Amino acid sequence: AAAVVVALPFQSADELLPEVASSCSEVPVIAACKGLHPKSLERVDEVFVRHVGRGRMALLSGPSFAREVAEGMPTATTMAAYDESLAAQAASLFDDTNFRIYTSTDVTGVALGGALKNVIAIAAGIADGLRLGHNATAALITRGLAEISRLANACGARPETLHGLSGLGDLVLTCTDDQSRNRRFGLAVAGGKSV
């Protein structure tokens, strides 16, 4: 194998990664999942590093609905790794005319952008479900980005990362389209459904 891509819900990482680490010890392990660990609150990269090490972990994140990627629609994302050459190597595995990957060494910023936007997307879904208007949703997304950026910067992320594809790009996509599970969750809550 050239690499292992983990595209399962992040909750399954602790169960899967020990097997990946032992059976595929020489190839990059690419996280194509987002979130924070439900118990430890570790970022995706922290969990992957714990199992496979810093030198093999890469993180694919950014504004990309799987259905649109599968249909060949133009998409741009970010591949982050602690080493620029690993980020470039991992990105090259996905190189395609309609799928552009930018590289980054700000793994913290990419991981937090992909995780924290979910909270804002739920709030945007609630705001839209309550018909509070586009002004309210725009304000919510903008102020949400400010909060995400402050938290990510406090954790060591670079500001430009949160203003790129894996921050602002992912936030806008997740907050504005009903393909987003988090947005749909917010719409359901606004419609009176229980959590």
mmCIF file of C-alpha atoms in Angstrom:
data_model
loop_
_atom_site.group_PDB
_atom_site.id
_atom_site.type_symbol
_atom_site.label_atom_id
_atom_site.label_comp_id
_atom_site.label_asym_id
_atom_site.label_seq_id
_atom_site.Cartn_x
_atom_site.Cartn_y
_atom_site.Cartn_z
ATOM 1 C CA ALA A 1 0.000 0.000 0.000
ATOM 2 C CA ALA A 2 1.097 3.565 -0.648
ATOM 3 C CA ALA A 3 -0.861 4.847 2.360
ATOM 4 C CA VAL A 4 -3.707 4.056 4.719
ATOM 5 C CA VAL A 5 -6.682 6.428 4.649
ATOM 6 C CA VAL A 6 -8.892 6.404 7.731
ATOM 7 C CA ALA A 7 -12.256 7.789 6.644
ATOM 8 C CA LEU A 8 -14.394 6.412 9.441
ATOM 9 C CA PRO A 9 -16.104 8.367 12.215
ATOM 10 C CA PHE A 10 -13.417 9.678 14.564
ATOM 11 C CA GLN A 11 -14.963 7.802 17.502
ATOM 12 C CA SER A 12 -13.660 4.536 16.004
ATOM 13 C CA ALA A 13 -10.018 5.696 15.802
ATOM 14 C CA ASP A 14 -8.847 4.186 19.101
ATOM 15 C CA GLU A 15 -10.266 0.832 18.065
ATOM 16 C CA LEU A 16 -8.846 0.850 14.530
ATOM 17 C CA LEU A 17 -5.487 2.607 14.799
ATOM 18 C CA PRO A 18 -3.591 -0.023 16.844
ATOM 19 C CA GLU A 19 -4.283 -2.532 14.071
ATOM 20 C CA VAL A 20 -3.237 -0.024 11.403
ATOM 21 C CA ALA A 21 -0.044 0.783 13.334
ATOM 22 C CA SER A 22 0.987 -2.855 13.613
ATOM 23 C CA SER A 23 0.034 -4.063 10.128
ATOM 24 C CA CYS A 24 1.058 -1.027 8.033
ATOM 25 C CA SER A 25 4.155 0.233 9.809
ATOM 26 C CA GLU A 26 5.943 1.870 6.887
ATOM 27 C CA VAL A 27 3.320 3.950 5.077
ATOM 28 C CA PRO A 28 1.650 7.287 5.830
ATOM 29 C CA VAL A 29 -1.641 7.152 7.714
ATOM 30 C CA ILE A 30 -4.032 9.829 6.484
ATOM 31 C CA ALA A 31 -6.868 10.974 8.719
ATOM 32 C CA ALA A 32 -9.921 11.857 6.652
ATOM 33 C CA CYS A 33 -12.059 12.389 9.722
ATOM 34 C CA LYS A 34 -12.800 15.375 11.924
ATOM 35 C CA GLY A 35 -13.730 16.082 15.489
ATOM 36 C CA LEU A 36 -12.525 15.898 19.052
ATOM 37 C CA HIS A 37 -12.177 12.636 20.958
ATOM 38 C CA PRO A 38 -15.451 12.188 22.881
ATOM 39 C CA LYS A 39 -13.705 11.257 26.153
ATOM 40 C CA SER A 40 -10.234 12.825 26.168
ATOM 41 C CA LEU A 41 -11.084 15.851 23.945
ATOM 42 C CA GLU A 42 -7.893 15.168 21.976
ATOM 43 C CA ARG A 43 -7.730 16.491 18.421
ATOM 44 C CA VAL A 44 -7.655 14.065 15.479
ATOM 45 C CA ASP A 45 -3.925 14.586 14.996
ATOM 46 C CA GLU A 46 -3.176 13.921 18.675
ATOM 47 C CA VAL A 47 -4.959 10.563 18.598
ATOM 48 C CA PHE A 48 -3.316 9.555 15.318
ATOM 49 C CA VAL A 49 0.137 10.592 16.565
ATOM 50 C CA ARG A 50 -0.396 8.574 19.729
ATOM 51 C CA HIS A 51 -0.966 5.445 17.622
ATOM 52 C CA VAL A 52 1.183 5.873 14.492
ATOM 53 C CA GLY A 53 3.676 8.635 15.362
ATOM 54 C CA ARG A 54 4.275 12.166 14.083
ATOM 55 C CA GLY A 55 6.329 11.071 11.107
ATOM 56 C CA ARG A 56 3.530 9.043 9.501
ATOM 57 C CA MET A 57 0.386 11.056 10.303
ATOM 58 C CA ALA A 58 -1.257 13.363 7.757
ATOM 59 C CA LEU A 59 -4.631 15.067 7.992
ATOM 60 C CA LEU A 60 -6.971 15.715 5.041
ATOM 61 C CA SER A 61 -9.540 18.384 5.835
ATOM 62 C CA GLY A 62 -11.480 21.217 4.288
ATOM 63 C CA PRO A 63 -14.752 22.031 2.556
ATOM 64 C CA SER A 64 -15.714 18.802 0.831
ATOM 65 C CA PHE A 65 -18.983 16.950 0.736
ATOM 66 C CA ALA A 66 -18.184 13.354 -0.251
ATOM 67 C CA ARG A 67 -21.041 13.150 -2.755
ATOM 68 C CA GLU A 68 -19.740 16.154 -4.700
ATOM 69 C CA VAL A 69 -16.186 14.793 -4.696
ATOM 70 C CA ALA A 70 -17.478 11.437 -5.969
ATOM 71 C CA GLU A 71 -19.384 13.231 -8.732
ATOM 72 C CA GLY A 72 -16.196 14.962 -9.866
ATOM 73 C CA MET A 73 -17.284 18.447 -8.840
ATOM 74 C CA PRO A 74 -14.439 20.937 -8.254
ATOM 75 C CA THR A 75 -13.160 20.724 -4.673
ATOM 76 C CA ALA A 76 -10.211 22.237 -2.793
ATOM 77 C CA THR A 77 -8.967 20.920 0.550
ATOM 78 C CA THR A 78 -5.886 20.920 2.767
ATOM 79 C CA MET A 79 -3.434 18.120 3.570
ATOM 80 C CA ALA A 80 -1.564 18.843 6.781
ATOM 81 C CA ALA A 81 1.414 17.046 8.274
ATOM 82 C CA TYR A 82 4.165 18.048 10.664
ATOM 83 C CA ASP A 83 6.618 17.621 7.781
ATOM 84 C CA GLU A 84 5.991 19.484 4.501
ATOM 85 C CA SER A 85 7.355 16.610 2.399
ATOM 86 C CA LEU A 86 4.906 14.152 3.999
ATOM 87 C CA ALA A 87 2.038 16.587 3.372
ATOM 88 C CA ALA A 88 3.072 16.858 -0.297
ATOM 89 C CA GLN A 89 3.521 13.089 -0.648
ATOM 90 C CA ALA A 90 0.090 12.402 0.877
ATOM 91 C CA ALA A 91 -1.548 15.114 -1.244
ATOM 92 C CA SER A 92 -0.057 13.649 -4.435
ATOM 93 C CA LEU A 93 -1.999 10.412 -3.838
ATOM 94 C CA PHE A 94 -5.257 12.323 -4.430
ATOM 95 C CA ASP A 95 -4.052 14.529 -7.286
ATOM 96 C CA ASP A 96 -6.867 15.020 -9.786
ATOM 97 C CA THR A 97 -8.120 17.684 -12.153
ATOM 98 C CA ASN A 98 -11.173 18.422 -10.015
ATOM 99 C CA PHE A 99 -9.640 17.804 -6.580
ATOM 100 C CA ARG A 100 -7.030 20.390 -5.562
ATOM 101 C CA ILE A 101 -5.120 19.895 -2.323
ATOM 102 C CA TYR A 102 -3.088 22.620 -0.666
ATOM 103 C CA THR A 103 -0.494 21.576 1.899
ATOM 104 C CA SER A 104 0.158 22.866 5.392
ATOM 105 C CA THR A 105 2.350 22.114 8.385
ATOM 106 C CA ASP A 106 -0.177 23.696 10.774
ATOM 107 C CA VAL A 107 -1.713 20.412 11.858
ATOM 108 C CA THR A 108 -3.238 21.981 14.982
ATOM 109 C CA GLY A 109 -5.054 24.676 12.987
ATOM 110 C CA VAL A 110 -6.335 22.242 10.364
ATOM 111 C CA ALA A 111 -7.568 19.792 13.019
ATOM 112 C CA LEU A 112 -9.307 22.464 15.105
ATOM 113 C CA GLY A 113 -10.887 24.161 12.084
ATOM 114 C CA GLY A 114 -12.413 20.847 11.045
ATOM 115 C CA ALA A 115 -13.714 20.086 14.534
ATOM 116 C CA LEU A 116 -14.940 23.410 15.861
ATOM 117 C CA LYS A 117 -16.946 24.426 12.801
ATOM 118 C CA ASN A 118 -19.459 21.730 13.725
ATOM 119 C CA VAL A 119 -20.699 23.688 16.750
ATOM 120 C CA ILE A 120 -21.229 26.801 14.636
ATOM 121 C CA ALA A 121 -23.021 24.745 11.962
ATOM 122 C CA ILE A 122 -25.497 23.471 14.543
ATOM 123 C CA ALA A 123 -26.133 27.057 15.653
ATOM 124 C CA ALA A 124 -26.539 28.175 12.018
ATOM 125 C CA GLY A 125 -29.064 25.394 11.454
ATOM 126 C CA ILE A 126 -30.993 26.522 14.527
ATOM 127 C CA ALA A 127 -30.927 30.160 13.373
ATOM 128 C CA ASP A 128 -32.155 29.209 9.904
ATOM 129 C CA GLY A 129 -34.739 26.833 11.343
ATOM 130 C CA LEU A 130 -36.102 29.655 13.473
ATOM 131 C CA ARG A 131 -36.154 31.893 10.361
ATOM 132 C CA LEU A 132 -33.980 34.542 12.000
ATOM 133 C CA GLY A 133 -32.816 35.758 8.591
ATOM 134 C CA HIS A 134 -29.629 35.834 6.545
ATOM 135 C CA ASN A 135 -28.229 38.734 8.592
ATOM 136 C CA ALA A 136 -28.316 36.623 11.746
ATOM 137 C CA THR A 137 -26.746 33.623 10.026
ATOM 138 C CA ALA A 138 -23.986 35.764 8.505
ATOM 139 C CA ALA A 139 -23.259 37.312 11.901
ATOM 140 C CA LEU A 140 -23.239 33.899 13.546
ATOM 141 C CA ILE A 141 -20.773 32.479 11.003
ATOM 142 C CA THR A 142 -18.513 35.541 11.224
ATOM 143 C CA ARG A 143 -18.450 35.680 15.018
ATOM 144 C CA GLY A 144 -18.118 31.898 15.102
ATOM 145 C CA LEU A 145 -14.980 32.152 12.983
ATOM 146 C CA ALA A 146 -13.609 34.754 15.413
ATOM 147 C CA GLU A 147 -14.196 32.388 18.360
ATOM 148 C CA ILE A 148 -12.738 29.386 16.538
ATOM 149 C CA SER A 149 -9.688 31.451 15.562
ATOM 150 C CA ARG A 150 -9.064 32.677 19.107
ATOM 151 C CA LEU A 151 -9.292 29.160 20.534
ATOM 152 C CA ALA A 152 -7.118 27.665 17.788
ATOM 153 C CA ASN A 153 -4.517 30.413 18.169
ATOM 154 C CA ALA A 154 -4.420 29.786 21.927
ATOM 155 C CA CYS A 155 -3.649 26.143 21.110
ATOM 156 C CA GLY A 156 -0.760 27.146 18.834
ATOM 157 C CA ALA A 157 -2.462 27.308 15.425
ATOM 158 C CA ARG A 158 -1.476 29.923 12.862
ATOM 159 C CA PRO A 159 -4.109 32.617 12.137
ATOM 160 C CA GLU A 160 -3.875 32.181 8.351
ATOM 161 C CA THR A 161 -4.919 28.537 8.658
ATOM 162 C CA LEU A 162 -8.291 29.499 10.125
ATOM 163 C CA HIS A 163 -8.818 31.981 7.301
ATOM 164 C CA GLY A 164 -8.144 29.273 4.700
ATOM 165 C CA LEU A 165 -9.906 26.194 3.369
ATOM 166 C CA SER A 166 -9.747 24.127 6.551
ATOM 167 C CA GLY A 167 -11.096 27.017 8.636
ATOM 168 C CA LEU A 168 -13.304 29.550 6.881
ATOM 169 C CA GLY A 169 -13.934 27.326 3.860
ATOM 170 C CA ASP A 170 -15.113 24.358 5.902
ATOM 171 C CA LEU A 171 -17.137 26.633 8.192
ATOM 172 C CA VAL A 172 -19.030 28.281 5.321
ATOM 173 C CA LEU A 173 -19.763 24.946 3.639
ATOM 174 C CA THR A 174 -20.966 23.274 6.817
ATOM 175 C CA CYS A 175 -23.136 26.209 7.903
ATOM 176 C CA THR A 176 -24.874 26.860 4.588
ATOM 177 C CA ASP A 177 -25.789 23.573 2.920
ATOM 178 C CA ASP A 178 -28.202 20.881 4.022
ATOM 179 C CA GLN A 179 -25.709 18.135 3.109
ATOM 180 C CA SER A 180 -24.129 19.014 6.469
ATOM 181 C CA ARG A 181 -25.282 16.678 9.237
ATOM 182 C CA ASN A 182 -24.585 19.351 11.838
ATOM 183 C CA ARG A 183 -26.670 21.971 10.052
ATOM 184 C CA ARG A 184 -29.513 19.446 9.639
ATOM 185 C CA PHE A 185 -29.259 18.658 13.342
ATOM 186 C CA GLY A 186 -29.691 22.372 14.136
ATOM 187 C CA LEU A 187 -32.660 22.626 11.790
ATOM 188 C CA ALA A 188 -34.263 19.637 13.524
ATOM 189 C CA VAL A 189 -33.732 21.156 16.981
ATOM 190 C CA ALA A 190 -35.276 24.424 15.778
ATOM 191 C CA GLY A 191 -38.204 22.401 14.439
ATOM 192 C CA GLY A 192 -38.909 21.005 17.900
ATOM 193 C CA LYS A 193 -37.132 17.651 17.700
ATOM 194 C CA SER A 194 -35.335 16.445 20.811
ATOM 195 C CA VAL A 195 -31.588 15.887 20.812
#
